[in-house]
Structures are given as C-alpha cells and as structure tokens.
PDB file of C-alpha atoms in Angstrom:
ATOM      1  CA  ASP G   1     -16.674 -59.978  11.704  1.00  0.00           C
ATOM      2  CA  ALA G   2     -16.167 -59.769   7.397  1.00  0.00           C
ATOM      3  CA  GLY G   3     -13.232 -61.419   6.132  1.00  0.00           C
ATOM      4  CA  VAL G   4     -11.203 -60.194   3.628  1.00  0.00           C
ATOM      5  CA  ILE G   5     -13.323 -59.786   0.220  1.00  0.00           C
ATOM      6  CA  GLN G   6     -12.106 -59.989  -3.091  1.00  0.00           C
ATOM      7  CA  SER G   7     -13.538 -59.275  -6.399  1.00  0.00           C
ATOM      8  CA  PRO G   8     -14.279 -60.644  -8.738  1.00  0.00           C
ATOM      9  CA  ARG G   9     -14.274 -64.232  -8.084  1.00  0.00           C
ATOM     10  CA  HIS G  10     -13.832 -65.460 -11.762  1.00  0.00           C
ATOM     11  CA  GLU G  11     -12.738 -62.916 -14.473  1.00  0.00           C
ATOM     12  CA  VAL G  12     -12.498 -63.897 -18.166  1.00  0.00           C
ATOM     13  CA  THR G  13     -10.637 -61.775 -20.525  1.00  0.00           C
ATOM     14  CA  GLU G  14      -9.041 -61.514 -23.791  1.00  0.00           C
ATOM     15  CA  MET G  15      -5.029 -60.989 -24.579  1.00  0.00           C
ATOM     16  CA  GLY G  16      -4.650 -57.453 -24.223  1.00  0.00           C
ATOM     17  CA  GLN G  17      -7.329 -56.629 -22.117  1.00  0.00           C
ATOM     18  CA  GLU G  18      -7.202 -54.269 -18.681  1.00  0.00           C
ATOM     19  CA  VAL G  19      -8.034 -56.164 -15.597  1.00  0.00           C
ATOM     20  CA  THR G  20      -8.498 -54.799 -12.177  1.00  0.00           C
ATOM     21  CA  LEU G  21      -8.810 -56.952  -9.090  1.00  0.00           C
ATOM     22  CA  ARG G  22     -10.080 -55.757  -5.617  1.00  0.00           C
ATOM     23  CA  CYS G  23      -9.593 -56.117  -2.196  1.00  0.00           C
ATOM     24  CA  LYS G  24     -10.862 -55.098   0.946  1.00  0.00           C
ATOM     25  CA  PRO G  25      -9.258 -56.347   4.004  1.00  0.00           C
ATOM     26  CA  ILE G  26     -10.024 -57.019   7.447  1.00  0.00           C
ATOM     27  CA  SER G  27     -10.498 -53.611   9.762  1.00  0.00           C
ATOM     28  CA  GLY G  28      -7.924 -52.998  11.652  1.00  0.00           C
ATOM     29  CA  HIS G  29      -5.196 -55.248   9.624  1.00  0.00           C
ATOM     30  CA  ASP G  30      -2.134 -53.214   8.639  1.00  0.00           C
ATOM     31  CA  TYR G  31      -0.598 -55.563   6.365  1.00  0.00           C
ATOM     32  CA  LEU G  32      -2.035 -56.321   2.927  1.00  0.00           C
ATOM     33  CA  PHE G  33      -0.480 -58.574   0.605  1.00  0.00           C
ATOM     34  CA  TRP G  34      -0.952 -59.735  -3.002  1.00  0.00           C
ATOM     35  CA  TYR G  35      -0.017 -63.378  -3.844  1.00  0.00           C
ATOM     36  CA  ARG G  36      -0.511 -65.581  -6.994  1.00  0.00           C
ATOM     37  CA  GLN G  37      -1.065 -69.111  -7.355  1.00  0.00           C
ATOM     38  CA  THR G  38      -0.301 -71.193 -10.191  1.00  0.00           C
ATOM     39  CA  MET G  39       0.456 -75.232 -10.799  1.00  0.00           C
ATOM     40  CA  MET G  40       3.743 -74.319 -11.935  1.00  0.00           C
ATOM     41  CA  ARG G  41       4.880 -71.815  -9.330  1.00  0.00           C
ATOM     42  CA  GLY G  42       2.981 -72.558  -6.599  1.00  0.00           C
ATOM     43  CA  LEU G  43       2.077 -69.354  -4.279  1.00  0.00           C
ATOM     44  CA  GLU G  44       4.093 -66.302  -4.978  1.00  0.00           C
ATOM     45  CA  LEU G  45       3.962 -63.227  -3.361  1.00  0.00           C
ATOM     46  CA  LEU G  46       3.851 -60.184  -5.884  1.00  0.00           C
ATOM     47  CA  ILE G  47       3.474 -57.123  -3.484  1.00  0.00           C
ATOM     48  CA  TYR G  48       2.654 -56.017   0.354  1.00  0.00           C
ATOM     49  CA  PHE G  49       1.575 -52.806   1.849  1.00  0.00           C
ATOM     50  CA  ASN G  50       2.249 -52.042   5.641  1.00  0.00           C
ATOM     51  CA  ASN G  51       0.012 -49.029   6.352  1.00  0.00           C
ATOM     52  CA  ASN G  52      -1.211 -48.551   2.913  1.00  0.00           C
ATOM     53  CA  VAL G  53       2.698 -47.962   1.583  1.00  0.00           C
ATOM     54  CA  PRO G  54       4.037 -50.391  -0.373  1.00  0.00           C
ATOM     55  CA  ILE G  55       7.062 -52.255   1.115  1.00  0.00           C
ATOM     56  CA  ASP G  56       8.147 -54.868  -1.291  1.00  0.00           C
ATOM     57  CA  ASP G  57       6.947 -55.199  -4.790  1.00  0.00           C
ATOM     58  CA  SER G  58      10.373 -57.454  -5.782  1.00  0.00           C
ATOM     59  CA  GLY G  59       7.371 -60.324  -6.880  1.00  0.00           C
ATOM     60  CA  MET G  60       5.676 -58.008  -9.471  1.00  0.00           C
ATOM     61  CA  PRO G  61       6.426 -59.987 -12.592  1.00  0.00           C
ATOM     62  CA  GLU G  62       7.053 -56.969 -15.142  1.00  0.00           C
ATOM     63  CA  ASP G  63       5.638 -53.545 -15.504  1.00  0.00           C
ATOM     64  CA  ARG G  64       2.253 -54.904 -16.999  1.00  0.00           C
ATOM     65  CA  PHE G  65       1.453 -55.051 -13.230  1.00  0.00           C
ATOM     66  CA  SER G  66       0.829 -52.334 -10.842  1.00  0.00           C
ATOM     67  CA  ALA G  67      -0.916 -52.433  -7.236  1.00  0.00           C
ATOM     68  CA  LYS G  68      -2.027 -49.706  -5.358  1.00  0.00           C
ATOM     69  CA  MET G  69      -3.711 -49.165  -2.045  1.00  0.00           C
ATOM     70  CA  PRO G  70      -5.342 -45.609  -1.721  1.00  0.00           C
ATOM     71  CA  ASN G  71      -6.891 -46.078   1.645  1.00  0.00           C
ATOM     72  CA  ALA G  72      -6.919 -48.912   4.669  1.00  0.00           C
ATOM     73  CA  SER G  73      -9.994 -50.220   3.422  1.00  0.00           C
ATOM     74  CA  PHE G  74      -8.962 -50.931  -0.283  1.00  0.00           C
ATOM     75  CA  SER G  75      -6.555 -52.091  -2.792  1.00  0.00           C
ATOM     76  CA  THR G  76      -6.085 -53.140  -6.316  1.00  0.00           C
ATOM     77  CA  LEU G  77      -3.808 -55.279  -8.699  1.00  0.00           C
ATOM     78  CA  LYS G  78      -4.056 -54.114 -12.203  1.00  0.00           C
ATOM     79  CA  ILE G  79      -2.895 -55.985 -15.350  1.00  0.00           C
ATOM     80  CA  GLN G  80      -2.327 -53.920 -18.629  1.00  0.00           C
ATOM     81  CA  PRO G  81      -2.452 -55.415 -20.941  1.00  0.00           C
ATOM     82  CA  SER G  82      -3.227 -58.952 -19.802  1.00  0.00           C
ATOM     83  CA  GLU G  83      -1.302 -62.095 -21.404  1.00  0.00           C
ATOM     84  CA  PRO G  84      -2.469 -65.591 -21.522  1.00  0.00           C
ATOM     85  CA  ARG G  85       0.477 -66.521 -18.926  1.00  0.00           C
ATOM     86  CA  ASP G  86      -1.015 -64.171 -16.648  1.00  0.00           C
ATOM     87  CA  SER G  87      -4.114 -66.820 -16.083  1.00  0.00           C
ATOM     88  CA  ALA G  88      -4.194 -67.654 -12.598  1.00  0.00           C
ATOM     89  CA  VAL G  89      -5.762 -67.451  -8.914  1.00  0.00           C
ATOM     90  CA  TYR G  90      -5.088 -64.185  -7.062  1.00  0.00           C
ATOM     91  CA  PHE G  91      -5.382 -63.808  -3.627  1.00  0.00           C
ATOM     92  CA  CYS G  92      -5.394 -61.142  -1.288  1.00  0.00           C
ATOM     93  CA  ALA G  93      -4.301 -61.536   2.567  1.00  0.00           C
ATOM     94  CA  SER G  94      -4.021 -59.057   5.738  1.00  0.00           C
ATOM     95  CA  SER G  95      -2.601 -59.181   8.886  1.00  0.00           C
ATOM     96  CA  ARG G  96      -2.024 -57.379  11.813  1.00  0.00           C
ATOM     97  CA  THR G  97       1.759 -56.435  13.221  1.00  0.00           C
ATOM     98  CA  PHE G  98       3.062 -58.777  15.748  1.00  0.00           C
ATOM     99  CA  ARG G  99       2.691 -56.518  18.359  1.00  0.00           C
ATOM    100  CA  GLY G 100      -1.211 -56.409  18.296  1.00  0.00           C
ATOM    101  CA  GLY G 101      -1.551 -59.722  16.436  1.00  0.00           C
ATOM    102  CA  THR G 102      -0.253 -63.429  15.896  1.00  0.00           C
ATOM    103  CA  GLY G 103       1.418 -63.118  12.278  1.00  0.00           C
ATOM    104  CA  GLU G 104      -1.527 -65.076  10.864  1.00  0.00           C
ATOM    105  CA  LEU G 105      -2.713 -63.829   7.359  1.00  0.00           C
ATOM    106  CA  PHE G 106      -6.076 -64.153   6.520  1.00  0.00           C
ATOM    107  CA  PHE G 107      -6.854 -64.813   2.590  1.00  0.00           C
ATOM    108  CA  GLY G 108      -9.771 -63.883   0.651  1.00  0.00           C
ATOM    109  CA  GLU G 109     -11.356 -66.314  -1.805  1.00  0.00           C
ATOM    110  CA  GLY G 110      -9.093 -65.475  -4.592  1.00  0.00           C
ATOM    111  CA  SER G 111      -9.705 -64.199  -7.910  1.00  0.00           C
ATOM    112  CA  ARG G 112      -9.550 -66.697 -10.878  1.00  0.00           C
ATOM    113  CA  LEU G 113      -8.488 -64.881 -13.903  1.00  0.00           C
ATOM    114  CA  THR G 114      -8.271 -66.400 -17.325  1.00  0.00           C
ATOM    115  CA  VAL G 115      -6.782 -64.836 -20.229  1.00  0.00           C
ATOM    116  CA  LEU G 116      -7.370 -65.725 -23.612  1.00  0.00           C
TER     117      LEU G 116
ATOM    118  CA  ALA T   1      16.473 -65.692   1.558  1.00  0.00           C
ATOM    119  CA  GLN T   2      14.055 -68.269   3.530  1.00  0.00           C
ATOM    120  CA  THR T   3      13.082 -71.352   1.689  1.00  0.00           C
ATOM    121  CA  VAL T   4      10.669 -73.872   2.462  1.00  0.00           C
ATOM    122  CA  THR T   5      10.358 -77.233   1.037  1.00  0.00           C
ATOM    123  CA  GLN T   6       7.332 -80.012   0.849  1.00  0.00           C
ATOM    124  CA  SER T   7       9.037 -83.103  -0.370  1.00  0.00           C
ATOM    125  CA  GLN T   8       5.405 -85.014  -0.707  1.00  0.00           C
ATOM    126  CA  PRO T   9       3.683 -83.674  -3.709  1.00  0.00           C
ATOM    127  CA  GLU T  10       0.608 -85.798  -3.022  1.00  0.00           C
ATOM    128  CA  MET T  11      -0.594 -88.232  -0.364  1.00  0.00           C
ATOM    129  CA  SER T  12      -3.444 -90.599   0.282  1.00  0.00           C
ATOM    130  CA  VAL T  13      -4.899 -92.117   3.239  1.00  0.00           C
ATOM    131  CA  GLN T  14      -7.850 -94.009   4.653  1.00  0.00           C
ATOM    132  CA  GLU T  15     -10.403 -92.393   6.812  1.00  0.00           C
ATOM    133  CA  ALA T  16      -9.531 -92.602  10.411  1.00  0.00           C
ATOM    134  CA  GLU T  17      -5.670 -93.401   9.877  1.00  0.00           C
ATOM    135  CA  THR T  18      -3.226 -90.993  10.951  1.00  0.00           C
ATOM    136  CA  VAL T  19      -1.263 -89.337   8.255  1.00  0.00           C
ATOM    137  CA  THR T  20       2.006 -86.817   8.613  1.00  0.00           C
ATOM    138  CA  LEU T  21       2.741 -84.227   6.127  1.00  0.00           C
ATOM    139  CA  SER T  22       6.362 -83.428   5.918  1.00  0.00           C
ATOM    140  CA  CYS T  23       8.110 -79.724   5.789  1.00  0.00           C
ATOM    141  CA  THR T  24      11.513 -78.451   5.698  1.00  0.00           C
ATOM    142  CA  TYR T  25      12.598 -74.919   5.402  1.00  0.00           C
ATOM    143  CA  ASP T  26      16.024 -73.342   5.401  1.00  0.00           C
ATOM    144  CA  THR T  27      16.743 -69.590   7.317  1.00  0.00           C
ATOM    145  CA  SER T  28      19.375 -67.902   9.150  1.00  0.00           C
ATOM    146  CA  GLU T  29      16.969 -66.168  11.172  1.00  0.00           C
ATOM    147  CA  SER T  30      16.409 -67.179  15.046  1.00  0.00           C
ATOM    148  CA  ASN T  31      13.299 -66.233  15.604  1.00  0.00           C
ATOM    149  CA  TYR T  32      10.212 -66.814  13.489  1.00  0.00           C
ATOM    150  CA  TYR T  33       6.879 -68.363  12.677  1.00  0.00           C
ATOM    151  CA  LEU T  34       6.218 -71.662  11.125  1.00  0.00           C
ATOM    152  CA  PHE T  35       2.120 -72.194   9.614  1.00  0.00           C
ATOM    153  CA  TRP T  36       0.206 -74.765   8.037  1.00  0.00           C
ATOM    154  CA  TYR T  37      -2.558 -73.713   5.800  1.00  0.00           C
ATOM    155  CA  LYS T  38      -4.968 -76.016   4.221  1.00  0.00           C
ATOM    156  CA  GLN T  39      -6.784 -75.410   0.978  1.00  0.00           C
ATOM    157  CA  PRO T  40      -9.922 -77.438   0.276  1.00  0.00           C
ATOM    158  CA  PRO T  41     -11.710 -77.463  -3.247  1.00  0.00           C
ATOM    159  CA  SER T  42     -13.298 -74.100  -1.974  1.00  0.00           C
ATOM    160  CA  ARG T  43      -9.955 -72.616  -2.797  1.00  0.00           C
ATOM    161  CA  GLN T  44      -9.784 -70.356   0.251  1.00  0.00           C
ATOM    162  CA  MET T  45      -6.801 -70.515   2.431  1.00  0.00           C
ATOM    163  CA  ILE T  46      -7.569 -71.771   5.931  1.00  0.00           C
ATOM    164  CA  LEU T  47      -4.948 -71.660   8.664  1.00  0.00           C
ATOM    165  CA  VAL T  48      -4.414 -74.997  10.685  1.00  0.00           C
ATOM    166  CA  ILE T  49      -1.919 -74.724  13.443  1.00  0.00           C
ATOM    167  CA  ARG T  50       0.843 -72.079  14.371  1.00  0.00           C
ATOM    168  CA  GLN T  51       4.293 -72.551  15.986  1.00  0.00           C
ATOM    169  CA  GLU T  52       6.546 -69.914  17.339  1.00  0.00           C
ATOM    170  CA  ALA T  53      10.338 -70.828  16.691  1.00  0.00           C
ATOM    171  CA  TYR T  54      10.959 -69.795  20.323  1.00  0.00           C
ATOM    172  CA  LYS T  55       8.711 -72.415  22.141  1.00  0.00           C
ATOM    173  CA  GLN T  56      10.133 -75.907  22.865  1.00  0.00           C
ATOM    174  CA  GLN T  57       6.434 -77.132  23.624  1.00  0.00           C
ATOM    175  CA  ASN T  58       4.560 -78.477  20.027  1.00  0.00           C
ATOM    176  CA  ALA T  59       1.666 -77.082  18.733  1.00  0.00           C
ATOM    177  CA  THR T  60      -1.492 -79.004  19.077  1.00  0.00           C
ATOM    178  CA  GLU T  61      -4.983 -77.925  17.581  1.00  0.00           C
ATOM    179  CA  ASN T  62      -7.457 -80.904  18.298  1.00  0.00           C
ATOM    180  CA  ARG T  63      -6.874 -83.643  15.552  1.00  0.00           C
ATOM    181  CA  PHE T  64      -3.702 -81.661  14.171  1.00  0.00           C
ATOM    182  CA  SER T  65      -0.297 -81.183  15.908  1.00  0.00           C
ATOM    183  CA  VAL T  66       3.081 -80.492  14.998  1.00  0.00           C
ATOM    184  CA  ASN T  67       6.375 -82.243  15.481  1.00  0.00           C
ATOM    185  CA  PHE T  68       9.109 -79.041  15.295  1.00  0.00           C
ATOM    186  CA  GLN T  69      12.579 -79.866  15.366  1.00  0.00           C
ATOM    187  CA  LYS T  70      14.723 -76.537  15.540  1.00  0.00           C
ATOM    188  CA  ALA T  71      18.126 -77.885  14.627  1.00  0.00           C
ATOM    189  CA  ALA T  72      16.791 -80.118  11.910  1.00  0.00           C
ATOM    190  CA  LYS T  73      14.684 -77.092  10.420  1.00  0.00           C
ATOM    191  CA  SER T  74      11.945 -79.683  10.167  1.00  0.00           C
ATOM    192  CA  PHE T  75       8.393 -78.959  10.901  1.00  0.00           C
ATOM    193  CA  SER T  76       6.007 -81.975  10.239  1.00  0.00           C
ATOM    194  CA  LEU T  77       2.181 -82.048  10.443  1.00  0.00           C
ATOM    195  CA  LYS T  78       0.252 -84.768  11.840  1.00  0.00           C
ATOM    196  CA  ILE T  79      -3.425 -85.535  11.339  1.00  0.00           C
ATOM    197  CA  SER T  80      -5.014 -87.908  13.691  1.00  0.00           C
ATOM    198  CA  ASP T  81      -8.226 -89.801  12.929  1.00  0.00           C
ATOM    199  CA  SER T  82      -8.487 -88.308   9.571  1.00  0.00           C
ATOM    200  CA  GLN T  83     -11.629 -87.480   7.987  1.00  0.00           C
ATOM    201  CA  LEU T  84     -12.938 -86.791   4.540  1.00  0.00           C
ATOM    202  CA  GLY T  85     -13.034 -83.227   4.891  1.00  0.00           C
ATOM    203  CA  ASP T  86      -9.489 -83.115   5.668  1.00  0.00           C
ATOM    204  CA  THR T  87      -9.008 -83.713   1.880  1.00  0.00           C
ATOM    205  CA  ALA T  88      -7.260 -80.372   0.575  1.00  0.00           C
ATOM    206  CA  MET T  89      -3.631 -79.015  -0.089  1.00  0.00           C
ATOM    207  CA  TYR T  90      -1.466 -78.352   2.426  1.00  0.00           C
ATOM    208  CA  PHE T  91       1.009 -75.709   2.683  1.00  0.00           C
ATOM    209  CA  CYS T  92       3.931 -75.359   5.187  1.00  0.00           C
ATOM    210  CA  ALA T  93       4.906 -71.549   5.662  1.00  0.00           C
ATOM    211  CA  PHE T  94       7.480 -69.656   6.868  1.00  0.00           C
ATOM    212  CA  MET T  95       7.416 -65.779   8.459  1.00  0.00           C
ATOM    213  CA  PRO T  96      10.440 -63.955   9.972  1.00  0.00           C
ATOM    214  CA  ILE T  97       9.409 -61.937  13.272  1.00  0.00           C
ATOM    215  CA  GLN T  98      12.414 -59.637  12.815  1.00  0.00           C
ATOM    216  CA  GLY T  99      11.943 -57.523   9.418  1.00  0.00           C
ATOM    217  CA  ALA T 100       9.716 -58.240   6.634  1.00  0.00           C
ATOM    218  CA  GLN T 101       6.549 -59.581   7.964  1.00  0.00           C
ATOM    219  CA  LYS T 102       5.778 -61.937   4.775  1.00  0.00           C
ATOM    220  CA  LEU T 103       4.715 -65.156   4.258  1.00  0.00           C
ATOM    221  CA  VAL T 104       7.100 -67.893   2.435  1.00  0.00           C
ATOM    222  CA  PHE T 105       4.972 -71.054   1.246  1.00  0.00           C
ATOM    223  CA  GLY T 106       6.215 -74.313   0.492  1.00  0.00           C
ATOM    224  CA  GLN T 107       4.888 -75.994  -2.934  1.00  0.00           C
ATOM    225  CA  GLY T 108       2.007 -78.059  -1.144  1.00  0.00           C
ATOM    226  CA  THR T 109       1.108 -81.504  -0.588  1.00  0.00           C
ATOM    227  CA  ARG T 110      -2.326 -82.600  -2.159  1.00  0.00           C
ATOM    228  CA  LEU T 111      -3.769 -85.041   0.538  1.00  0.00           C
ATOM    229  CA  THR T 112      -6.696 -87.132  -0.034  1.00  0.00           C
ATOM    230  CA  ILE T 113      -8.594 -88.998   2.337  1.00  0.00           C
ATOM    231  CA  ASN T 114     -10.628 -92.209   1.131  1.00  0.00           C
ATOM    232  CA  PRO T 115     -13.435 -93.704   2.688  1.00  0.00           C
TER     233      PRO T 115
END
C-alpha cells in the first residue's frame, strides 16, 4: 500500500510568494494532521482534520496559514504571503480512529520549505 | 494540556552497546498511548514502539523495549545490541484515548551509534 504522499519534497521561494503544500493520506484513514518541524521549536501540530472537517487549528501560527481538505484523499497547506521564518519541514500524517486502528500516525516524507 | 519532556538532547554509544533514552510526560488522563518514533537522516518519521497505558506489561519489538512507569509518568526506550542504522533522532510522543486524537511530541534525542 502507498504511504502518505507529500509534494513538493523541496520548495525554495522568495519572501512574499504564495506556497502550497500538498498531501495525500493513506486510503481509509479518517484523520489527517499537519505538523511543522524546526530546530528551535521541534515538532508542532498546526491543524488536524477528522473526516475532512478541521477539528483543531489552534496551532496555525497566523492568518497567513490556511489548510483545506476538500475530500478524503487530498489536503493542502497554504502560506500567503510567505516569510523567512516560515522556513521549516512540514509533515503530513494520517491515522485511523482507535476503534479501527492503533492510534499510530503514518507520516509522509515531509516538504522542506526555504523562504529567502 | 499534555507535555512530553526528553531531557537528553544528544547521546552517543558504540555499536553493539545498549542505550536507554529517557522520556517523562505530564497528563491528567488515565487512558492514553505512548509512542517512540525514529527520524533517520532521510527525514521520514517511523514508529519504533507503542504502549497502551492500561497495559502493565512493557512493550517489546525485537531489540527495542520500553520501561513504562505509569505512576512516575516515565516512558524510557532501551535499544539493545545497537546498530549503525539506529543512528537517528528519537521522539517520545503522547496521545490521549479520549477526546482529541492528536500526538504531542517531546523535543527529541539525537542518538549516534559509533562503529
């Protein structure tokens, strides 16, 4: 089975540009998570969805960040406008509810974003 | 709010040695899961081992085992017969069973296995 698929793997952009990160979760998983990893702050949960509905977006840094999940097989994380401090690795992960799963999160390979 | 603390930013051992990574957590929940994830240089997060809080028996996966002390809120990872491929960042993580099904991570421990 294919794992969580993220694109792009690497993105280099200039300050002020719009950035869109994409994620395809594992089929059958009903939870989707976006995490950000930096040296200073470690792994931070930005937002997560259950059955395509955003449940908790309290980790989204500010209004420049937005996330959508239009269907069960696709999600985007958008940054507009981007700033140098947004440079990080962004991970998407998916899981099944406890009743049908183990609670384990399956991670994608991450998207490394560099904002110049 | 739950917090997870890993007090060892870096560790280094020789190949074939045994190493223990520490993790403590704080929660008012009684039922939860605890995890250890590994992040090698390739960057992808990989599950190493998982423990249900309601199980008294410590989880074991081949060379990896945990020492789960619920009263002390401690969850250490022991790697036996360490191998060069074990070199990675290791993250301890907590997830409550009730309510929000989201993972809270510790800061990570960078483990280096030397030949």
